[in-house]
Amino acid sequence: MSSYGAESDHPHGSYSVVESFPDAYDYGPGEEEGALGSIGSESKPRIVLMGLRRSGKSSISKVVFHKLSPNETLFLESTSKVVKDDISNSSFVQFQIWDFPGQIDFFDPAFDSDHIFGGCGALIFVIDAQDDYRDALVRLHQTVTRAYQVNQSIKFEVFIHKVDGLTDDRKIEAQRDIHQHATEDLSDAGLEGIHLSFYLTSIYDHSIFEAFSRVVQKLIPQLPTLENLLNILISNSGIEKAFLFDVVSKIYIATDSSPVDMQSYELCCDMIDVVIDVSCIYGLRDDVDGTAYDQHSLSIIRLNNGTILYLREVNRFLALVCLLREDVFERQGLIEYNFHCFREAIQEVFDIRRKAMMATPSSASARDSP
Ligand SMILES: Nc1nc2c(ncn2[C@@H]2O[C@H](COP(=O)(O)OP(=O)(O)OP(=O)(O)O)[C@@H](O)[C@H]2O)c(=O)[nH]1
């Protein structure tokens, strides 16, 4: 079973807001229908992808948000224009990704850094770890200093990318080296206050989804509330680990506060694929319009090591996926009860946000726009 659909099959994502550089910088507020009503494109948090040519920026965006198979990225053409991509997968994960061409010139007068960095929530800088990365470090420094001058609240995220080609030792060495040089360059420039986060990523495994999850989480104001709710759920139900997933992108928007290990995350991602694939094949009725994921979506998978994977629909975008021991699952009734309380609490978080958005003039004007 494949988890990848053709780009046009993507159920929620909208793509291809391609505008030519430099005209790309002026565009009016668009409208996007999300779970919370219409949200103007400009009011969505923006994630900017930058890095040298061929570092893998477009591949990351396509694999994570458009279900492109990693092998198909081999045929991607170099980006010559800024590609603005509205991500509206879930009511929580609503943002824009701007994919910049590698050859972008900050000193070009057409490069309007106030506009680009002003509304930017996170800047992801992609470094090809399989290549000589000295030039990339210079560009990283230029990018970060320029962006910081405009907007001091940007989260700077460095993806040390294409690590599938490296041994474990070389991965650690590359991370240490890049971390050291990047932070030294900043402190030499008197910018110790800038915090960079580093991630080892590859489109050929789950690391890119995990890294993107952590970037997106930083842009979700409700994160502490969600984490708290998950902590309460797991401690009262004997669950070992719980993730709140955006089903379409497989980004986890929150997890409990115990550390995340990649194996658990991969298992949960695979479970979502299995549930969606099986539902697509056996769960859809010919006579009724339906989706593979709905309020009836529920799955329990027993592994041969005494672990249970448990998936429940939370709302039409989000799923709770948990790992727990088989003996704990004997108290399934308790888990079900706690889950219902959890789902209601999540609904309340949504309601508060919806009311807050209705009350703010900017969202009201976005809703009123034609
Ligand atoms: N091995 C490996 N190759 C990757 C990975 N990600 C991307 N690539 C390859 O890197 C090449 C360049 O990828 P692109 O996504 O086009 O790079 P880009 O940064 O958008 O390039 P420009 O548009 O020129 O700025 C493609 O052949 C991808 O298949 C990865 O994680 N591992």
mmCIF file of C-alpha atoms and ligand atoms in Angstrom:
data_model
loop_
_atom_site.group_PDB
_atom_site.id
_atom_site.type_symbol
_atom_site.label_atom_id
_atom_site.label_comp_id
_atom_site.label_asym_id
_atom_site.label_seq_id
_atom_site.Cartn_x
_atom_site.Cartn_y
_atom_site.Cartn_z
ATOM 1 C CA MET A 1 0.000 0.000 0.000
ATOM 2 C CA SER A 2 1.336 3.390 -0.830
ATOM 3 C CA SER A 3 0.855 6.458 1.273
ATOM 4 C CA TYR A 4 1.547 8.782 -1.571
ATOM 5 C CA GLY A 5 -1.159 10.154 -3.763
ATOM 6 C CA ALA A 6 -0.812 12.244 -6.856
ATOM 7 C CA GLU A 7 -0.410 15.911 -6.111
ATOM 8 C CA SER A 8 -3.849 16.744 -7.438
ATOM 9 C CA ASP A 9 -5.411 14.187 -5.079
ATOM 10 C CA HIS A 10 -4.306 16.064 -2.064
ATOM 11 C CA PRO A 11 -7.536 16.569 -0.163
ATOM 12 C CA HIS A 12 -6.923 19.794 1.726
ATOM 13 C CA GLY A 13 -3.722 21.424 0.563
ATOM 14 C CA SER A 14 -3.864 24.101 -2.057
ATOM 15 C CA TYR A 15 -0.787 24.682 -4.131
ATOM 16 C CA SER A 16 0.768 26.644 -6.904
ATOM 17 C CA VAL A 17 0.563 30.227 -5.918
ATOM 18 C CA VAL A 18 3.541 30.861 -8.146
ATOM 19 C CA GLU A 19 4.542 34.415 -8.707
ATOM 20 C CA SER A 20 7.485 35.724 -10.552
ATOM 21 C CA PHE A 21 10.334 37.272 -8.682
ATOM 22 C CA PRO A 22 10.475 40.232 -7.957
ATOM 23 C CA ASP A 23 6.717 40.933 -8.490
ATOM 24 C CA ALA A 24 6.111 38.192 -5.985
ATOM 25 C CA TYR A 25 6.481 40.633 -3.188
ATOM 26 C CA ASP A 26 3.249 42.483 -3.742
ATOM 27 C CA TYR A 27 0.143 40.450 -3.496
ATOM 28 C CA GLY A 28 -3.138 41.221 -1.918
ATOM 29 C CA PRO A 29 -4.785 39.292 0.849
ATOM 30 C CA GLY A 30 -6.313 36.083 -0.388
ATOM 31 C CA GLU A 31 -9.021 34.085 1.280
ATOM 32 C CA GLU A 32 -8.822 30.579 2.580
ATOM 33 C CA GLU A 33 -11.647 28.519 3.955
ATOM 34 C CA GLY A 34 -10.417 26.650 6.990
ATOM 35 C CA ALA A 35 -12.067 24.989 9.914
ATOM 36 C CA LEU A 36 -12.300 28.318 11.627
ATOM 37 C CA GLY A 37 -13.831 30.131 8.706
ATOM 38 C CA SER A 38 -12.022 32.253 6.181
ATOM 39 C CA ILE A 39 -8.599 33.419 7.094
ATOM 40 C CA GLY A 40 -6.786 35.927 4.909
ATOM 41 C CA SER A 41 -3.508 34.589 3.555
ATOM 42 C CA GLU A 42 -1.654 37.548 4.980
ATOM 43 C CA SER A 43 -2.852 36.804 8.496
ATOM 44 C CA LYS A 44 -1.456 33.277 8.449
ATOM 45 C CA PRO A 45 1.928 32.712 10.016
ATOM 46 C CA ARG A 46 4.571 32.500 7.356
ATOM 47 C CA ILE A 47 7.410 29.982 7.117
ATOM 48 C CA VAL A 48 10.184 30.986 4.750
ATOM 49 C CA LEU A 49 12.444 28.333 3.186
ATOM 50 C CA MET A 50 15.885 29.568 2.195
ATOM 51 C CA GLY A 51 19.229 28.047 1.349
ATOM 52 C CA LEU A 52 21.651 27.604 -1.541
ATOM 53 C CA ARG A 53 20.578 26.156 -4.891
ATOM 54 C CA ARG A 54 19.803 22.451 -4.912
ATOM 55 C CA SER A 55 19.944 22.228 -1.135
ATOM 56 C CA GLY A 56 16.521 20.560 -1.142
ATOM 57 C CA LYS A 57 14.027 23.324 -0.259
ATOM 58 C CA SER A 58 11.343 22.511 -2.833
ATOM 59 C CA SER A 59 11.716 18.782 -2.165
ATOM 60 C CA ILE A 60 11.013 19.333 1.524
ATOM 61 C CA SER A 61 7.895 21.357 0.849
ATOM 62 C CA LYS A 62 6.595 18.901 -1.752
ATOM 63 C CA VAL A 63 7.297 15.755 0.257
ATOM 64 C CA VAL A 64 5.857 17.029 3.526
ATOM 65 C CA PHE A 65 2.812 18.914 2.241
ATOM 66 C CA HIS A 66 2.049 17.444 -1.166
ATOM 67 C CA LYS A 67 2.848 13.777 -0.623
ATOM 68 C CA LEU A 68 5.350 13.714 -3.436
ATOM 69 C CA SER A 69 7.377 10.521 -3.330
ATOM 70 C CA PRO A 70 11.011 11.310 -2.335
ATOM 71 C CA ASN A 71 12.294 9.623 -5.502
ATOM 72 C CA GLU A 72 10.217 11.940 -7.653
ATOM 73 C CA THR A 73 12.051 14.973 -6.281
ATOM 74 C CA LEU A 74 14.978 13.938 -8.492
ATOM 75 C CA PHE A 75 13.016 15.417 -11.388
ATOM 76 C CA LEU A 76 12.148 18.737 -9.736
ATOM 77 C CA GLU A 77 13.273 21.728 -11.691
ATOM 78 C CA SER A 78 15.251 24.465 -10.020
ATOM 79 C CA THR A 79 12.977 27.132 -8.525
ATOM 80 C CA SER A 80 13.343 30.429 -10.355
ATOM 81 C CA LYS A 81 10.450 32.243 -8.645
ATOM 82 C CA VAL A 82 9.181 32.567 -5.139
ATOM 83 C CA VAL A 83 6.587 29.853 -4.616
ATOM 84 C CA LYS A 84 3.932 30.728 -2.056
ATOM 85 C CA ASP A 85 2.075 27.778 -0.752
ATOM 86 C CA ASP A 86 -1.007 28.069 1.457
ATOM 87 C CA ILE A 87 -1.138 25.180 3.871
ATOM 88 C CA SER A 88 -4.602 24.723 5.277
ATOM 89 C CA ASN A 89 -4.513 21.098 6.312
ATOM 90 C CA SER A 90 -5.855 21.562 9.766
ATOM 91 C CA SER A 91 -7.459 24.251 11.780
ATOM 92 C CA PHE A 92 -4.277 24.460 13.827
ATOM 93 C CA VAL A 93 -1.783 24.030 11.026
ATOM 94 C CA GLN A 94 -2.701 26.987 8.867
ATOM 95 C CA PHE A 95 0.244 28.815 7.482
ATOM 96 C CA GLN A 96 2.039 29.828 4.322
ATOM 97 C CA ILE A 97 5.314 28.477 3.056
ATOM 98 C CA TRP A 98 7.413 30.688 0.836
ATOM 99 C CA ASP A 99 10.006 28.721 -1.083
ATOM 100 C CA PHE A 100 12.758 31.047 -2.294
ATOM 101 C CA PRO A 101 15.056 30.358 -5.233
ATOM 102 C CA GLY A 102 18.603 29.461 -4.165
ATOM 103 C CA GLN A 103 20.176 32.271 -6.163
ATOM 104 C CA ILE A 104 18.246 35.042 -4.418
ATOM 105 C CA ASP A 105 20.231 38.231 -3.973
ATOM 106 C CA PHE A 106 19.671 40.186 -0.771
ATOM 107 C CA PHE A 107 21.334 43.231 -2.266
ATOM 108 C CA ASP A 108 18.909 43.379 -5.186
ATOM 109 C CA PRO A 109 16.750 46.496 -4.649
ATOM 110 C CA ALA A 110 13.707 44.411 -5.597
ATOM 111 C CA PHE A 111 14.263 42.251 -2.535
ATOM 112 C CA ASP A 112 11.886 43.815 -0.048
ATOM 113 C CA SER A 113 13.223 42.384 3.194
ATOM 114 C CA ASP A 114 10.771 44.392 5.324
ATOM 115 C CA HIS A 115 7.854 42.674 3.656
ATOM 116 C CA ILE A 116 9.444 39.245 3.490
ATOM 117 C CA PHE A 117 10.836 39.013 6.988
ATOM 118 C CA GLY A 118 8.351 41.359 8.634
ATOM 119 C CA GLY A 119 5.499 38.869 8.604
ATOM 120 C CA CYS A 120 7.686 35.801 8.928
ATOM 121 C CA GLY A 121 7.114 33.410 11.855
ATOM 122 C CA ALA A 122 9.944 30.971 11.127
ATOM 123 C CA LEU A 123 12.864 30.980 8.739
ATOM 124 C CA ILE A 124 14.099 27.537 7.756
ATOM 125 C CA PHE A 125 17.580 27.600 6.285
ATOM 126 C CA VAL A 126 18.434 24.381 4.435
ATOM 127 C CA ILE A 127 22.079 23.230 4.231
ATOM 128 C CA ASP A 128 23.087 20.320 1.991
ATOM 129 C CA ALA A 129 25.191 18.173 4.335
ATOM 130 C CA GLN A 130 26.468 16.034 1.448
ATOM 131 C CA ASP A 131 28.095 19.057 -0.155
ATOM 132 C CA ASP A 132 30.862 21.382 0.975
ATOM 133 C CA TYR A 133 28.862 23.674 3.227
ATOM 134 C CA ARG A 134 31.236 26.631 3.646
ATOM 135 C CA ASP A 135 29.295 28.810 1.188
ATOM 136 C CA ALA A 136 26.062 27.783 2.853
ATOM 137 C CA LEU A 137 27.374 28.962 6.230
ATOM 138 C CA VAL A 138 28.237 32.363 4.758
ATOM 139 C CA ARG A 139 24.760 32.616 3.253
ATOM 140 C CA LEU A 140 23.173 31.483 6.517
ATOM 141 C CA HIS A 141 24.948 34.270 8.370
ATOM 142 C CA GLN A 142 23.864 36.894 5.799
ATOM 143 C CA THR A 143 20.283 35.649 5.856
ATOM 144 C CA VAL A 144 19.959 35.523 9.620
ATOM 145 C CA THR A 145 21.491 38.942 10.216
ATOM 146 C CA ARG A 146 19.328 40.546 7.525
ATOM 147 C CA ALA A 147 16.153 38.899 8.815
ATOM 148 C CA TYR A 148 16.930 39.728 12.445
ATOM 149 C CA GLN A 149 17.372 43.417 11.609
ATOM 150 C CA VAL A 150 13.815 43.462 10.301
ATOM 151 C CA ASN A 151 12.089 41.120 12.735
ATOM 152 C CA GLN A 152 13.568 40.011 16.034
ATOM 153 C CA SER A 153 10.811 37.524 16.786
ATOM 154 C CA ILE A 154 11.578 35.175 13.855
ATOM 155 C CA LYS A 155 12.415 31.604 14.865
ATOM 156 C CA PHE A 156 15.580 30.557 13.058
ATOM 157 C CA GLU A 157 15.662 26.863 12.135
ATOM 158 C CA VAL A 158 18.616 25.230 10.381
ATOM 159 C CA PHE A 159 17.946 21.967 8.543
ATOM 160 C CA ILE A 160 21.181 20.053 8.052
ATOM 161 C CA HIS A 161 19.687 18.213 5.134
ATOM 162 C CA LYS A 162 20.312 15.095 2.984
ATOM 163 C CA VAL A 163 21.853 13.259 5.941
ATOM 164 C CA ASP A 164 20.658 9.942 4.466
ATOM 165 C CA GLY A 165 24.000 9.818 2.658
ATOM 166 C CA LEU A 166 26.068 10.150 5.859
ATOM 167 C CA THR A 167 27.198 7.676 8.498
ATOM 168 C CA ASP A 168 26.048 8.288 12.062
ATOM 169 C CA ASP A 169 29.486 9.633 13.000
ATOM 170 C CA ARG A 170 29.546 12.038 10.090
ATOM 171 C CA LYS A 171 26.062 13.259 10.931
ATOM 172 C CA ILE A 172 27.125 14.177 14.456
ATOM 173 C CA GLU A 173 30.319 15.743 13.201
ATOM 174 C CA ALA A 174 28.464 17.821 10.582
ATOM 175 C CA GLN A 175 25.963 19.001 13.183
ATOM 176 C CA ARG A 176 28.695 19.968 15.641
ATOM 177 C CA ASP A 177 30.724 21.727 12.956
ATOM 178 C CA ILE A 178 27.807 23.677 11.495
ATOM 179 C CA HIS A 179 26.486 24.574 14.946
ATOM 180 C CA GLN A 180 29.901 25.823 16.046
ATOM 181 C CA HIS A 181 30.617 27.894 12.939
ATOM 182 C CA ALA A 182 27.145 29.401 12.721
ATOM 183 C CA THR A 183 27.031 30.477 16.362
ATOM 184 C CA GLU A 184 30.647 31.726 16.316
ATOM 185 C CA ASP A 185 29.925 33.853 13.247
ATOM 186 C CA LEU A 186 26.947 35.390 15.007
ATOM 187 C CA SER A 187 28.791 36.110 18.218
ATOM 188 C CA ASP A 188 31.702 37.634 16.244
ATOM 189 C CA ALA A 189 29.120 39.980 14.746
ATOM 190 C CA GLY A 190 27.869 40.847 18.234
ATOM 191 C CA LEU A 191 24.594 38.971 17.744
ATOM 192 C CA GLU A 192 24.745 36.480 20.615
ATOM 193 C CA GLY A 193 21.037 37.069 21.257
ATOM 194 C CA ILE A 194 20.001 35.155 18.121
ATOM 195 C CA HIS A 195 19.049 31.571 18.816
ATOM 196 C CA LEU A 196 19.437 29.008 16.026
ATOM 197 C CA SER A 197 17.892 25.516 16.273
ATOM 198 C CA PHE A 198 19.496 22.672 14.334
ATOM 199 C CA TYR A 199 17.891 19.505 12.930
ATOM 200 C CA LEU A 200 19.323 16.569 10.978
ATOM 201 C CA THR A 201 16.890 15.909 8.144
ATOM 202 C CA SER A 202 16.267 13.780 5.086
ATOM 203 C CA ILE A 203 13.250 13.363 2.828
ATOM 204 C CA TYR A 204 13.984 9.625 2.683
ATOM 205 C CA ASP A 205 12.878 8.976 6.259
ATOM 206 C CA HIS A 206 10.627 10.494 8.917
ATOM 207 C CA SER A 207 13.216 13.009 10.108
ATOM 208 C CA ILE A 208 11.881 15.756 7.842
ATOM 209 C CA PHE A 209 8.338 15.331 9.212
ATOM 210 C CA GLU A 210 9.630 15.332 12.769
ATOM 211 C CA ALA A 211 11.694 18.473 12.209
ATOM 212 C CA PHE A 212 8.811 20.256 10.495
ATOM 213 C CA SER A 213 6.547 19.271 13.375
ATOM 214 C CA ARG A 214 8.848 20.986 15.818
ATOM 215 C CA VAL A 215 9.044 24.111 13.651
ATOM 216 C CA VAL A 216 5.264 24.316 13.274
ATOM 217 C CA GLN A 217 4.695 23.730 16.999
ATOM 218 C CA LYS A 218 6.628 26.891 17.785
ATOM 219 C CA LEU A 219 4.029 28.830 15.781
ATOM 220 C CA ILE A 220 1.029 27.385 17.612
ATOM 221 C CA PRO A 221 0.096 29.671 20.494
ATOM 222 C CA GLN A 222 -2.053 26.967 22.120
ATOM 223 C CA LEU A 223 0.880 24.542 22.393
ATOM 224 C CA PRO A 224 1.257 24.671 26.198
ATOM 225 C CA THR A 225 -2.490 24.015 26.615
ATOM 226 C CA LEU A 226 -2.402 21.090 24.204
ATOM 227 C CA GLU A 227 0.674 19.635 25.899
ATOM 228 C CA ASN A 228 -0.980 19.985 29.242
ATOM 229 C CA LEU A 229 -4.119 18.192 28.041
ATOM 230 C CA LEU A 230 -2.008 15.349 26.645
ATOM 231 C CA ASN A 231 -0.093 15.079 29.933
ATOM 232 C CA ILE A 232 -3.351 14.785 31.853
ATOM 233 C CA LEU A 233 -4.651 12.187 29.402
ATOM 234 C CA ILE A 234 -1.604 9.933 29.553
ATOM 235 C CA SER A 235 -1.107 10.122 33.295
ATOM 236 C CA ASN A 236 -4.744 9.214 33.980
ATOM 237 C CA SER A 237 -4.875 6.433 31.398
ATOM 238 C CA GLY A 238 -1.496 4.689 31.763
ATOM 239 C CA ILE A 239 -0.527 5.648 28.189
ATOM 240 C CA GLU A 240 3.213 5.769 27.447
ATOM 241 C CA LYS A 241 3.279 8.328 24.653
ATOM 242 C CA ALA A 242 0.594 10.360 22.898
ATOM 243 C CA PHE A 243 0.769 12.505 19.778
ATOM 244 C CA LEU A 244 -1.819 14.866 18.364
ATOM 245 C CA PHE A 245 -1.412 14.545 14.597
ATOM 246 C CA ASP A 246 -2.498 16.614 11.675
ATOM 247 C CA VAL A 247 -3.654 13.618 9.642
ATOM 248 C CA VAL A 248 -2.984 14.942 6.147
ATOM 249 C CA SER A 249 0.571 16.179 6.675
ATOM 250 C CA LYS A 250 1.528 13.727 9.469
ATOM 251 C CA ILE A 251 2.930 16.666 11.377
ATOM 252 C CA TYR A 252 2.360 16.252 15.085
ATOM 253 C CA ILE A 253 1.145 19.523 16.447
ATOM 254 C CA ALA A 254 1.630 18.513 20.074
ATOM 255 C CA THR A 255 2.796 15.653 22.241
ATOM 256 C CA ASP A 256 3.031 15.041 25.986
ATOM 257 C CA SER A 257 6.140 16.313 27.726
ATOM 258 C CA SER A 258 8.052 12.992 27.808
ATOM 259 C CA PRO A 259 10.890 12.891 25.251
ATOM 260 C CA VAL A 260 10.062 11.908 21.664
ATOM 261 C CA ASP A 261 11.967 8.981 20.242
ATOM 262 C CA MET A 262 12.028 8.635 16.483
ATOM 263 C CA GLN A 263 10.879 5.016 16.520
ATOM 264 C CA SER A 264 7.644 5.871 18.339
ATOM 265 C CA TYR A 265 7.006 8.761 15.987
ATOM 266 C CA GLU A 266 7.629 6.537 12.940
ATOM 267 C CA LEU A 267 5.302 3.863 14.263
ATOM 268 C CA CYS A 268 2.535 6.420 14.758
ATOM 269 C CA CYS A 269 3.068 7.881 11.256
ATOM 270 C CA ASP A 270 2.928 4.402 9.756
ATOM 271 C CA MET A 271 -0.250 3.701 11.652
ATOM 272 C CA ILE A 272 -1.919 6.756 10.100
ATOM 273 C CA ASP A 273 -0.888 5.517 6.644
ATOM 274 C CA VAL A 274 -2.294 2.058 7.355
ATOM 275 C CA VAL A 275 -5.606 3.428 8.655
ATOM 276 C CA ILE A 276 -6.067 5.818 5.720
ATOM 277 C CA ASP A 277 -5.059 3.220 3.131
ATOM 278 C CA VAL A 278 -7.300 0.502 4.563
ATOM 279 C CA SER A 279 -10.201 2.973 4.856
ATOM 280 C CA CYS A 280 -9.697 4.091 1.264
ATOM 281 C CA ILE A 281 -9.782 0.515 0.024
ATOM 282 C CA TYR A 282 -12.443 -1.037 2.265
ATOM 283 C CA GLY A 283 -14.077 1.828 4.161
ATOM 284 C CA LEU A 284 -15.646 3.977 1.444
ATOM 285 C CA ARG A 285 -19.124 3.163 0.225
ATOM 286 C CA ASP A 286 -19.922 3.606 -3.460
ATOM 287 C CA ASP A 287 -23.354 5.071 -2.871
ATOM 288 C CA VAL A 288 -22.356 7.727 -0.303
ATOM 289 C CA ASP A 289 -19.858 10.561 -0.580
ATOM 290 C CA GLY A 290 -17.389 10.021 2.202
ATOM 291 C CA THR A 291 -13.804 10.494 3.198
ATOM 292 C CA ALA A 292 -11.249 7.971 4.370
ATOM 293 C CA TYR A 293 -10.970 9.809 7.668
ATOM 294 C CA ASP A 294 -14.095 10.731 9.608
ATOM 295 C CA GLN A 295 -15.652 10.647 13.072
ATOM 296 C CA HIS A 296 -15.743 6.835 12.970
ATOM 297 C CA SER A 297 -12.009 6.510 12.433
ATOM 298 C CA LEU A 298 -10.649 4.332 15.198
ATOM 299 C CA SER A 299 -7.931 1.739 15.103
ATOM 300 C CA ILE A 300 -6.161 -0.538 17.557
ATOM 301 C CA ILE A 301 -3.043 -2.387 16.419
ATOM 302 C CA ARG A 302 -1.355 -4.962 18.672
ATOM 303 C CA LEU A 303 2.360 -5.400 18.042
ATOM 304 C CA ASN A 304 4.154 -8.635 18.869
ATOM 305 C CA ASN A 305 6.229 -6.929 21.571
ATOM 306 C CA GLY A 306 3.258 -6.290 23.870
ATOM 307 C CA THR A 307 2.719 -2.712 22.664
ATOM 308 C CA ILE A 308 -0.597 -1.339 21.465
ATOM 309 C CA LEU A 309 -1.036 1.463 18.965
ATOM 310 C CA TYR A 310 -4.297 3.310 19.444
ATOM 311 C CA LEU A 311 -5.696 5.897 17.018
ATOM 312 C CA ARG A 312 -8.848 7.987 17.520
ATOM 313 C CA GLU A 313 -10.391 10.780 15.514
ATOM 314 C CA VAL A 314 -10.351 14.064 17.449
ATOM 315 C CA ASN A 315 -11.848 16.258 14.735
ATOM 316 C CA ARG A 316 -11.839 16.222 10.979
ATOM 317 C CA PHE A 317 -8.198 17.288 10.842
ATOM 318 C CA LEU A 318 -6.646 15.868 13.962
ATOM 319 C CA ALA A 319 -6.075 12.375 15.333
ATOM 320 C CA LEU A 320 -4.801 11.205 18.664
ATOM 321 C CA VAL A 321 -2.248 8.407 18.285
ATOM 322 C CA CYS A 322 -0.967 6.677 21.426
ATOM 323 C CA LEU A 323 1.439 3.932 22.413
ATOM 324 C CA LEU A 324 0.587 1.857 25.463
ATOM 325 C CA ARG A 325 1.322 -1.508 27.048
ATOM 326 C CA GLU A 326 -1.041 -4.401 26.373
ATOM 327 C CA ASP A 327 -1.835 -4.961 30.064
ATOM 328 C CA VAL A 328 -2.867 -1.299 30.446
ATOM 329 C CA PHE A 329 -5.319 -1.725 27.603
ATOM 330 C CA GLU A 330 -7.367 -4.096 29.758
ATOM 331 C CA ARG A 331 -8.829 -0.881 31.195
ATOM 332 C CA GLN A 332 -10.086 0.158 27.778
ATOM 333 C CA GLY A 333 -13.260 1.693 29.258
ATOM 334 C CA LEU A 334 -11.227 4.130 31.309
ATOM 335 C CA ILE A 335 -9.128 5.067 28.289
ATOM 336 C CA GLU A 336 -12.268 5.645 26.208
ATOM 337 C CA TYR A 337 -13.784 7.823 28.937
ATOM 338 C CA ASN A 338 -10.610 9.882 29.320
ATOM 339 C CA PHE A 339 -10.397 10.236 25.560
ATOM 340 C CA HIS A 340 -13.905 11.730 25.422
ATOM 341 C CA CYS A 341 -12.959 14.279 28.088
ATOM 342 C CA PHE A 342 -9.810 15.072 26.105
ATOM 343 C CA ARG A 343 -11.746 15.526 22.867
ATOM 344 C CA GLU A 344 -14.186 17.907 24.543
ATOM 345 C CA ALA A 345 -11.309 19.948 25.951
ATOM 346 C CA ILE A 346 -9.715 20.202 22.488
ATOM 347 C CA GLN A 347 -13.042 21.368 21.115
ATOM 348 C CA GLU A 348 -13.091 24.110 23.735
ATOM 349 C CA VAL A 349 -9.609 25.228 22.686
ATOM 350 C CA PHE A 350 -10.917 25.500 19.121
ATOM 351 C CA ASP A 351 -14.004 27.409 20.237
ATOM 352 C CA ILE A 352 -11.983 29.942 22.180
ATOM 353 C CA ARG A 353 -9.718 30.492 19.216
ATOM 354 C CA ARG A 354 -12.678 30.809 16.875
ATOM 355 C CA LYS A 355 -14.297 33.413 19.118
ATOM 356 C CA ALA A 356 -11.005 35.303 19.454
ATOM 357 C CA MET A 357 -10.594 35.367 15.686
ATOM 358 C CA MET A 358 -14.147 36.587 15.161
ATOM 359 C CA ALA A 359 -13.439 39.407 17.598
ATOM 360 C CA THR A 360 -10.223 40.654 15.950
ATOM 361 C CA PRO A 361 -10.769 43.327 13.301
ATOM 362 C CA SER A 362 -8.100 41.891 10.939
ATOM 363 C CA SER A 363 -9.815 38.522 10.682
ATOM 364 C CA ALA A 364 -13.176 40.230 10.340
ATOM 365 C CA SER A 365 -11.910 42.253 7.403
ATOM 366 C CA ALA A 366 -10.413 39.097 5.885
ATOM 367 C CA ARG A 367 -13.792 37.416 6.193
ATOM 368 C CA ASP A 368 -15.547 40.386 4.649
ATOM 369 C CA SER A 369 -13.205 40.620 1.689
ATOM 370 C CA PRO A 370 -14.858 39.551 -1.577
HETATM 371 N N1 LIG B 1 19.865 12.327 -0.889
HETATM 372 C C1 LIG B 1 18.972 13.295 -0.752
HETATM 373 N N2 LIG B 1 18.667 14.080 -1.791
HETATM 374 C C2 LIG B 1 17.746 15.064 -1.605
HETATM 375 C C3 LIG B 1 17.105 15.272 -0.363
HETATM 376 N N3 LIG B 1 16.254 16.320 -0.494
HETATM 377 C C4 LIG B 1 16.360 16.748 -1.766
HETATM 378 N N4 LIG B 1 17.261 15.999 -2.441
HETATM 379 C C5 LIG B 1 17.651 16.130 -3.853
HETATM 380 O O1 LIG B 1 18.287 17.385 -4.030
HETATM 381 C C6 LIG B 1 18.060 17.881 -5.343
HETATM 382 C C7 LIG B 1 17.644 19.339 -5.297
HETATM 383 O O2 LIG B 1 16.410 19.454 -4.674
HETATM 384 P P1 LIG B 1 15.463 20.738 -4.818
HETATM 385 O O3 LIG B 1 14.327 20.524 -3.894
HETATM 386 O O4 LIG B 1 15.152 21.020 -6.232
HETATM 387 O O5 LIG B 1 16.414 21.881 -4.251
HETATM 388 P P2 LIG B 1 16.089 23.426 -4.085
HETATM 389 O O6 LIG B 1 16.810 23.881 -2.874
HETATM 390 O O7 LIG B 1 14.628 23.699 -4.129
HETATM 391 O O8 LIG B 1 16.819 24.001 -5.357
HETATM 392 P P3 LIG B 1 16.607 25.440 -6.090
HETATM 393 O O9 LIG B 1 15.206 25.449 -6.556
HETATM 394 O O10 LIG B 1 17.604 25.408 -7.214
HETATM 395 O O11 LIG B 1 16.920 26.504 -5.085
HETATM 396 C C8 LIG B 1 16.996 16.962 -5.962
HETATM 397 O O12 LIG B 1 17.640 16.101 -6.866
HETATM 398 C C9 LIG B 1 16.447 16.171 -4.783
HETATM 399 O O13 LIG B 1 16.059 14.849 -5.146
HETATM 400 C C10 LIG B 1 17.442 14.387 0.728
HETATM 401 O O14 LIG B 1 16.934 14.469 1.843
HETATM 402 N N5 LIG B 1 18.383 13.438 0.471
#
